[in-house]
Amino acid sequence: MYESNDNDQDDESDLFKPSFKFYKAKKPMPDLSDVLDFETEAEYPDGRISRFILQIPNKEMVHIDGFKPVEEWKAYSIKNNPGFIFIVNPFKDGYQKYWVHRCLSDYPEARNKANLDIQLDADKRSKLWENFVNTDPETLRKNDEIMGLRWTTLGYHYVWNNKEYHKERRTPMPEDLEMLSKYVSQTINYPQYCPEAGIVNYYHLDSTLGGHTDHAEFEQGAPLISFSFGQEAIFLLGGLTKEVKPTPMFLKSGDICVMWKECRLAYHGIPKILAPKFDGYPLSLNSDVQKAADNNKRQKESDINETEKKIISINEHMADILKNIKWKPYKLYMSCSRINLNTRQVVSEDKTFS
């Protein structure tokens, strides 16, 4: 999906590639004892990780449905990777399903860009998921069209062949994703975050993501925010050059990674999607919404601001989707797939298109 950014380093100085090859191996299966698992904080008394103190979002943003109270979130930083923040799945039961639905059913719509643009006409690509669902699938095969979807871009559309954004190559950012990202950015005390581009990556069990940096954005002082859904992956996080040995960690369904400050331009990659556990399905995706989103049903009064109006609309849409979603085809797809949904700020007041 990405090309690595090697900077002509010789093999002896490159510590990222050996780690990538080690964890990518299939036979024998690599030893995973050094991979950080943030769900087991007590196993790391050596100071490699420490708790990160999150902030409560402002009074408008806290009305967004789908998250547990921030006071219950578990967030961590890594000693060797300053600027990196890991948030253990903060979603309420069942709410990950909404974002899986959006990534499969809605975000690949024709106005956005996808890797299948050359192969499929706009109408067929927009109905890719709908056509798959209408077959009432019992199994999923490698040659099914939906399995060919590898990426979709949102907002400013990233141009893969020259690693650039273009001012005219843009569609509106989805409001729900914009609010989701702003919510997270407020918890890390970066309230000015403006998510202007998004990439949805669709992985399968044989997928990898080579070591690379995300350096195409004009604004590189803002965080890059990444959400994981579906099968568990090993994530490698290195430094500003490949001479830094990367830190391996597990990414599980619902986890959020933030790359910011010193970490914003660090090398990173995915060498392995792990074999499914629990009968092929992530447990945190298997739960149902215990209570429909009704705690934010407020009168649409004339004096509420535009942000509150957006949030009310998003919450209503989310509740409607979760009430009516037919989960069987999503469950089939996610039993052998991982979705990464990430956002980034492209421009700022003094850093923009010429």
Short mmCIF file of C-alpha atoms in Angstrom, two decimals:
data_model
loop_
_atom_site.label_atom_id
_atom_site.label_comp_id
_atom_site.label_asym_id
_atom_site.label_seq_id
_atom_site.Cartn_x
_atom_site.Cartn_y
_atom_site.Cartn_z
CA MET A 1 0.00 0.00 0.00
CA TYR A 2 2.82 2.35 0.82
CA GLU A 3 6.34 2.46 -0.44
CA SER A 4 9.07 2.62 2.15
CA ASN A 5 11.17 5.76 2.38
CA ASP A 6 14.70 4.41 2.62
CA ASN A 7 16.93 7.49 2.30
CA ASP A 8 19.64 5.30 0.71
CA GLN A 9 20.73 3.84 4.04
CA ASP A 10 22.92 0.75 3.89
CA ASP A 11 21.66 -2.52 5.38
CA GLU A 12 23.96 -2.38 8.39
CA SER A 13 22.45 0.88 9.64
CA ASP A 14 18.87 -0.16 8.90
CA LEU A 15 17.36 -1.62 12.08
CA PHE A 16 13.77 -1.31 10.88
CA LYS A 17 13.98 -3.85 8.06
CA PRO A 18 15.31 -6.78 10.17
CA SER A 19 12.49 -6.27 12.70
CA PHE A 20 9.95 -6.09 9.91
CA LYS A 21 11.24 -9.33 8.35
CA PHE A 22 11.31 -11.05 11.76
CA TYR A 23 7.66 -10.32 12.55
CA LYS A 24 6.51 -10.90 8.98
CA ALA A 25 7.78 -14.49 9.01
CA LYS A 26 5.18 -17.26 8.78
CA LYS A 27 7.28 -20.36 9.32
CA PRO A 28 8.37 -20.51 12.00
CA MET A 29 5.97 -18.14 13.70
CA PRO A 30 8.01 -15.34 15.35
CA ASP A 31 8.36 -15.09 19.10
CA LEU A 32 5.91 -12.38 20.23
CA SER A 33 7.12 -12.09 23.81
CA ASP A 34 8.67 -8.65 23.18
CA VAL A 35 5.52 -7.19 21.60
CA LEU A 36 3.88 -4.59 23.85
CA ASP A 37 0.35 -5.42 24.93
CA PHE A 38 -1.23 -2.34 26.49
CA GLU A 39 -4.06 -4.37 28.00
CA THR A 40 -1.53 -5.91 30.38
CA GLU A 41 0.06 -2.77 31.82
CA ALA A 42 1.21 -4.59 34.97
CA GLU A 43 3.65 -6.68 32.92
CA TYR A 44 5.90 -3.67 32.22
CA PRO A 45 7.30 -2.46 35.55
CA ASP A 46 10.57 -1.51 33.82
CA GLY A 47 9.26 1.92 32.80
CA ARG A 48 8.97 1.16 29.08
CA ILE A 49 5.40 2.49 29.13
CA SER A 50 3.67 5.00 31.38
CA ARG A 51 0.12 6.25 31.76
CA PHE A 52 -0.80 9.31 29.72
CA ILE A 53 -3.19 11.77 31.38
CA LEU A 54 -6.07 12.67 29.08
CA GLN A 55 -8.20 15.81 29.10
CA ILE A 56 -12.01 15.99 29.16
CA PRO A 57 -13.33 17.38 25.82
CA ASN A 58 -15.33 20.59 25.86
CA LYS A 59 -19.01 20.56 26.74
CA GLU A 60 -20.14 20.41 23.10
CA MET A 61 -17.99 17.43 22.14
CA VAL A 62 -18.88 15.26 25.13
CA HIS A 63 -22.33 14.75 23.61
CA ILE A 64 -20.91 12.52 20.85
CA ASP A 65 -22.24 8.98 21.20
CA GLY A 66 -20.14 5.85 21.16
CA PHE A 67 -17.33 6.52 23.63
CA LYS A 68 -16.99 5.50 27.25
CA PRO A 69 -16.42 8.42 29.66
CA VAL A 70 -12.86 9.69 29.19
CA GLU A 71 -12.22 9.07 32.90
CA GLU A 72 -12.42 5.34 32.09
CA TRP A 73 -10.01 5.42 29.15
CA LYS A 74 -6.56 3.88 29.45
CA ALA A 75 -3.89 5.80 27.55
CA TYR A 76 -0.14 5.26 27.48
CA SER A 77 3.08 6.76 26.20
CA ILE A 78 6.30 4.87 25.36
CA LYS A 79 9.63 5.89 26.81
CA ASN A 80 11.55 5.31 23.55
CA ASN A 81 8.92 6.93 21.31
CA PRO A 82 8.12 10.44 22.63
CA GLY A 83 5.02 11.95 21.04
CA PHE A 84 3.26 8.61 20.63
CA ILE A 85 0.00 8.01 22.52
CA PHE A 86 -1.79 4.67 22.63
CA ILE A 87 -5.45 4.57 23.72
CA VAL A 88 -6.85 1.14 24.56
CA ASN A 89 -10.26 0.58 22.93
CA PRO A 90 -12.43 3.40 24.38
CA PHE A 91 -15.60 2.52 22.43
CA LYS A 92 -18.81 1.50 24.15
CA ASP A 93 -20.08 -1.98 23.38
CA GLY A 94 -21.36 -2.27 19.83
CA TYR A 95 -20.32 1.15 18.57
CA GLN A 96 -17.36 -0.09 16.56
CA LYS A 97 -19.96 -1.60 14.24
CA TYR A 98 -21.03 1.85 13.12
CA TRP A 99 -17.51 2.73 11.96
CA VAL A 100 -17.05 -0.62 10.20
CA HIS A 101 -20.32 0.09 8.38
CA ARG A 102 -19.15 3.54 7.33
CA CYS A 103 -15.78 2.25 6.08
CA LEU A 104 -17.33 -0.54 4.01
CA SER A 105 -20.69 0.82 2.91
CA ASP A 106 -20.32 4.61 2.71
CA TYR A 107 -16.75 5.91 2.53
CA PRO A 108 -15.92 4.08 -0.76
CA GLU A 109 -18.65 6.07 -2.55
CA ALA A 110 -17.89 7.31 -6.06
CA ARG A 111 -16.95 10.89 -5.13
CA ASN A 112 -14.02 9.61 -3.06
CA LYS A 113 -10.91 7.95 -4.48
CA ALA A 114 -10.12 4.25 -4.17
CA ASN A 115 -7.63 1.76 -5.57
CA LEU A 116 -10.43 0.21 -7.66
CA ASP A 117 -11.11 3.38 -9.67
CA ILE A 118 -9.28 1.97 -12.70
CA GLN A 119 -10.98 -1.42 -12.57
CA LEU A 120 -14.58 -0.47 -11.79
CA ASP A 121 -16.82 2.33 -12.99
CA ALA A 122 -18.07 4.79 -10.38
CA ASP A 123 -21.52 3.25 -10.00
CA LYS A 124 -20.22 -0.28 -9.54
CA ARG A 125 -17.59 0.82 -7.04
CA SER A 126 -20.12 2.81 -5.02
CA LYS A 127 -22.27 -0.31 -4.80
CA LEU A 128 -19.38 -2.65 -4.05
CA TRP A 129 -20.55 -3.46 -0.55
CA GLU A 130 -24.24 -3.41 -1.48
CA ASN A 131 -23.62 -5.94 -4.26
CA PHE A 132 -21.68 -8.17 -1.89
CA VAL A 133 -24.47 -8.04 0.71
CA ASN A 134 -27.13 -8.79 -1.90
CA THR A 135 -25.45 -12.10 -2.71
CA ASP A 136 -26.32 -13.18 0.87
CA PRO A 137 -22.80 -14.55 1.27
CA GLU A 138 -21.96 -17.58 3.39
CA THR A 139 -18.26 -17.55 2.54
CA LEU A 140 -15.68 -15.02 1.38
CA ARG A 141 -13.16 -15.84 -1.34
CA LYS A 142 -9.97 -14.08 -2.35
CA ASN A 143 -11.33 -13.30 -5.82
CA ASP A 144 -14.53 -11.65 -4.56
CA GLU A 145 -14.62 -8.01 -5.71
CA ILE A 146 -14.95 -6.67 -2.16
CA MET A 147 -11.61 -8.30 -1.30
CA GLY A 148 -9.94 -6.15 -3.95
CA LEU A 149 -10.71 -2.95 -2.05
CA ARG A 150 -7.42 -1.88 -0.48
CA TRP A 151 -7.77 1.82 0.22
CA THR A 152 -10.15 4.76 0.06
CA THR A 153 -9.16 8.40 0.53
CA LEU A 154 -11.33 11.15 2.01
CA GLY A 155 -11.12 14.95 2.13
CA TYR A 156 -7.88 15.95 0.40
CA HIS A 157 -7.17 12.86 -1.66
CA TYR A 158 -3.64 11.55 -1.29
CA VAL A 159 -1.93 10.89 -4.64
CA TRP A 160 -0.03 7.66 -4.11
CA ASN A 161 2.34 7.71 -7.08
CA ASN A 162 3.95 11.06 -6.18
CA LYS A 163 2.99 11.21 -2.48
CA GLU A 164 1.25 14.58 -2.72
CA TYR A 165 -2.02 16.36 -2.08
CA HIS A 166 -3.57 18.77 -4.60
CA LYS A 167 -5.79 21.72 -3.77
CA GLU A 168 -8.41 20.82 -6.39
CA ARG A 169 -8.39 17.10 -5.63
CA ARG A 170 -10.72 17.24 -2.65
CA THR A 171 -14.16 16.17 -1.44
CA PRO A 172 -15.84 17.17 1.86
CA MET A 173 -14.60 15.31 4.93
CA PRO A 174 -17.33 13.13 6.48
CA GLU A 175 -18.72 15.07 9.42
CA ASP A 176 -18.88 12.04 11.70
CA LEU A 177 -15.20 11.22 11.13
CA GLU A 178 -14.31 14.88 11.60
CA MET A 179 -16.07 14.95 14.98
CA LEU A 180 -14.61 11.59 16.03
CA SER A 181 -11.10 12.88 15.34
CA LYS A 182 -11.67 16.23 17.05
CA TYR A 183 -12.97 14.43 20.12
CA VAL A 184 -9.75 12.40 20.38
CA SER A 185 -7.58 15.45 19.69
CA GLN A 186 -9.21 17.29 22.58
CA THR A 187 -8.43 14.42 24.94
CA ILE A 188 -4.70 14.86 24.18
CA ASN A 189 -5.03 18.64 24.64
CA TYR A 190 -4.80 19.64 20.97
CA PRO A 191 -8.19 21.39 20.50
CA GLN A 192 -7.20 23.19 17.29
CA TYR A 193 -7.00 19.97 15.25
CA CYS A 194 -8.59 20.26 11.81
CA PRO A 195 -8.90 16.83 10.13
CA GLU A 196 -8.78 17.55 6.40
CA ALA A 197 -7.76 14.19 4.94
CA GLY A 198 -8.47 10.60 5.75
CA ILE A 199 -7.27 7.23 4.49
CA VAL A 200 -9.11 3.96 5.02
CA ASN A 201 -6.83 0.93 4.62
CA TYR A 202 -8.39 -2.50 4.19
CA TYR A 203 -6.12 -5.37 5.24
CA HIS A 204 -6.56 -9.12 4.98
CA LEU A 205 -4.69 -11.89 6.74
CA ASP A 206 -1.84 -11.87 4.21
CA SER A 207 -1.50 -8.05 4.10
CA THR A 208 1.47 -6.00 5.24
CA LEU A 209 2.31 -2.29 5.31
CA GLY A 210 5.96 -1.52 4.60
CA GLY A 211 8.00 0.85 6.73
CA HIS A 212 7.29 4.46 5.75
CA THR A 213 6.80 7.98 7.04
CA ASP A 214 3.77 10.25 6.54
CA HIS A 215 5.40 13.45 5.39
CA ALA A 216 3.16 14.72 2.56
CA GLU A 217 1.08 17.05 4.74
CA PHE A 218 2.11 20.72 4.85
CA GLU A 219 1.07 20.85 8.52
CA GLN A 220 3.25 18.34 10.36
CA GLY A 221 2.83 19.84 13.81
CA ALA A 222 -0.67 18.42 14.14
CA PRO A 223 -1.20 14.82 15.25
CA LEU A 224 -1.98 11.89 12.99
CA ILE A 225 -4.87 9.93 14.52
CA SER A 226 -5.41 6.27 13.65
CA PHE A 227 -8.30 3.90 14.54
CA SER A 228 -8.12 0.10 14.26
CA PHE A 229 -11.09 -2.24 13.70
CA GLY A 230 -11.12 -5.99 13.18
CA GLN A 231 -8.31 -8.49 13.34
CA GLU A 232 -5.29 -7.94 15.57
CA ALA A 233 -2.06 -6.65 14.01
CA ILE A 234 1.57 -6.12 14.96
CA PHE A 235 2.56 -2.48 14.60
CA LEU A 236 6.20 -1.38 14.41
CA LEU A 237 7.03 2.17 15.50
CA GLY A 238 10.56 3.39 14.84
CA GLY A 239 12.31 6.74 14.86
CA LEU A 240 13.11 9.56 12.44
CA THR A 241 15.60 7.30 10.62
CA LYS A 242 15.75 3.56 10.11
CA GLU A 243 18.80 3.46 12.36
CA VAL A 244 16.36 3.36 15.29
CA LYS A 245 15.17 -0.11 16.29
CA PRO A 246 11.36 -0.10 16.17
CA THR A 247 9.07 -0.85 19.09
CA PRO A 248 6.59 -3.68 18.34
CA MET A 249 3.08 -3.53 19.78
CA PHE A 250 -0.28 -5.23 19.35
CA LEU A 251 -3.09 -3.26 17.72
CA LYS A 252 -6.51 -4.63 18.61
CA SER A 253 -10.00 -3.76 17.47
CA GLY A 254 -11.03 -0.36 18.79
CA ASP A 255 -7.52 0.80 19.72
CA ILE A 256 -6.43 4.33 18.82
CA CYS A 257 -2.88 5.48 18.04
CA VAL A 258 -1.80 9.11 17.99
CA MET A 259 1.50 10.11 16.35
CA TRP A 260 2.43 13.64 17.37
CA LYS A 261 5.39 15.91 18.13
CA GLU A 262 8.70 13.98 17.82
CA CYS A 263 6.81 10.90 16.64
CA ARG A 264 4.89 12.58 13.80
CA LEU A 265 7.53 11.74 11.17
CA ALA A 266 8.66 8.42 12.64
CA TYR A 267 8.96 5.28 10.53
CA HIS A 268 6.18 2.80 11.09
CA GLY A 269 4.63 -0.25 9.45
CA ILE A 270 2.52 -3.40 9.82
CA PRO A 271 4.47 -6.63 9.23
CA LYS A 272 1.70 -9.03 10.21
CA ILE A 273 -2.04 -9.46 10.66
CA LEU A 274 -2.41 -12.17 13.28
CA ALA A 275 -4.40 -15.35 12.78
CA PRO A 276 -7.96 -14.92 14.11
CA LYS A 277 -8.80 -15.88 17.66
CA PHE A 278 -12.14 -16.64 19.29
CA ASP A 279 -13.62 -18.54 16.34
CA GLY A 280 -12.26 -16.04 13.87
CA TYR A 281 -13.83 -12.91 15.26
CA PRO A 282 -12.61 -10.09 17.56
CA LEU A 283 -14.59 -10.18 20.79
CA SER A 284 -14.90 -6.40 21.04
CA LEU A 285 -16.67 -6.38 17.66
CA ASN A 286 -19.06 -9.13 18.68
CA SER A 287 -20.97 -7.10 21.27
CA ASP A 288 -24.28 -5.37 20.73
CA VAL A 289 -25.24 -1.85 21.69
CA GLN A 290 -26.79 -2.28 25.10
CA LYS A 291 -28.83 0.86 24.86
CA ALA A 292 -29.75 2.87 21.79
CA ALA A 293 -28.31 6.36 21.58
CA ASP A 294 -30.96 8.36 23.35
CA ASN A 295 -29.07 10.31 25.99
CA ASN A 296 -28.42 13.15 23.58
CA LYS A 297 -31.91 13.58 22.21
CA ARG A 298 -32.32 17.27 22.72
CA GLN A 299 -34.71 19.72 21.25
CA LYS A 300 -33.25 21.36 18.16
CA GLU A 301 -33.54 24.79 19.62
CA SER A 302 -32.65 27.85 17.60
CA ASP A 303 -30.00 28.94 20.08
CA ILE A 304 -27.71 25.88 19.88
CA ASN A 305 -24.56 26.33 17.84
CA GLU A 306 -23.53 24.64 14.60
CA THR A 307 -21.28 22.10 16.30
CA GLU A 308 -24.12 20.94 18.54
CA LYS A 309 -26.44 20.67 15.54
CA LYS A 310 -23.89 18.49 13.74
CA ILE A 311 -23.46 16.26 16.78
CA ILE A 312 -27.21 15.81 17.20
CA SER A 313 -27.50 14.83 13.55
CA ILE A 314 -24.56 12.41 13.76
CA ASN A 315 -25.93 10.77 16.91
CA GLU A 316 -29.34 10.29 15.32
CA HIS A 317 -27.78 8.74 12.23
CA MET A 318 -25.57 6.49 14.35
CA ALA A 319 -28.53 5.28 16.40
CA ASP A 320 -30.52 4.56 13.25
CA ILE A 321 -27.69 2.56 11.66
CA LEU A 322 -27.02 0.52 14.80
CA LYS A 323 -30.72 -0.21 15.22
CA ASN A 324 -31.19 -1.49 11.68
CA ILE A 325 -27.82 -2.89 10.65
CA LYS A 326 -27.79 -6.49 9.38
CA TRP A 327 -24.44 -7.54 10.75
CA LYS A 328 -23.97 -10.96 9.15
CA PRO A 329 -22.02 -9.85 6.02
CA TYR A 330 -19.92 -7.39 8.06
CA LYS A 331 -19.07 -10.16 10.50
CA LEU A 332 -18.04 -12.42 7.62
CA TYR A 333 -15.77 -9.74 6.16
CA MET A 334 -14.22 -8.74 9.49
CA SER A 335 -13.48 -12.36 10.41
CA CYS A 336 -10.56 -12.20 7.96
CA SER A 337 -9.88 -8.47 7.71
CA ARG A 338 -8.62 -5.40 9.52
CA ILE A 339 -9.65 -1.81 8.80
CA ASN A 340 -7.43 1.14 9.65
CA LEU A 341 -9.13 4.53 9.58
CA ASN A 342 -6.79 7.51 9.98
CA THR A 343 -7.00 11.28 9.71
CA ARG A 344 -4.49 14.07 9.36
CA GLN A 345 -4.42 17.87 9.02
CA VAL A 346 -3.02 18.92 5.64
CA VAL A 347 -2.68 22.71 5.76
CA SER A 348 -2.43 25.52 8.33
CA GLU A 349 -2.51 29.31 8.17
CA ASP A 350 1.13 29.60 7.17
CA LYS A 351 1.56 26.21 5.51
CA THR A 352 -0.67 25.64 2.53
CA PHE A 353 -0.80 25.14 -1.25
CA SER A 354 1.18 27.57 -3.38
#
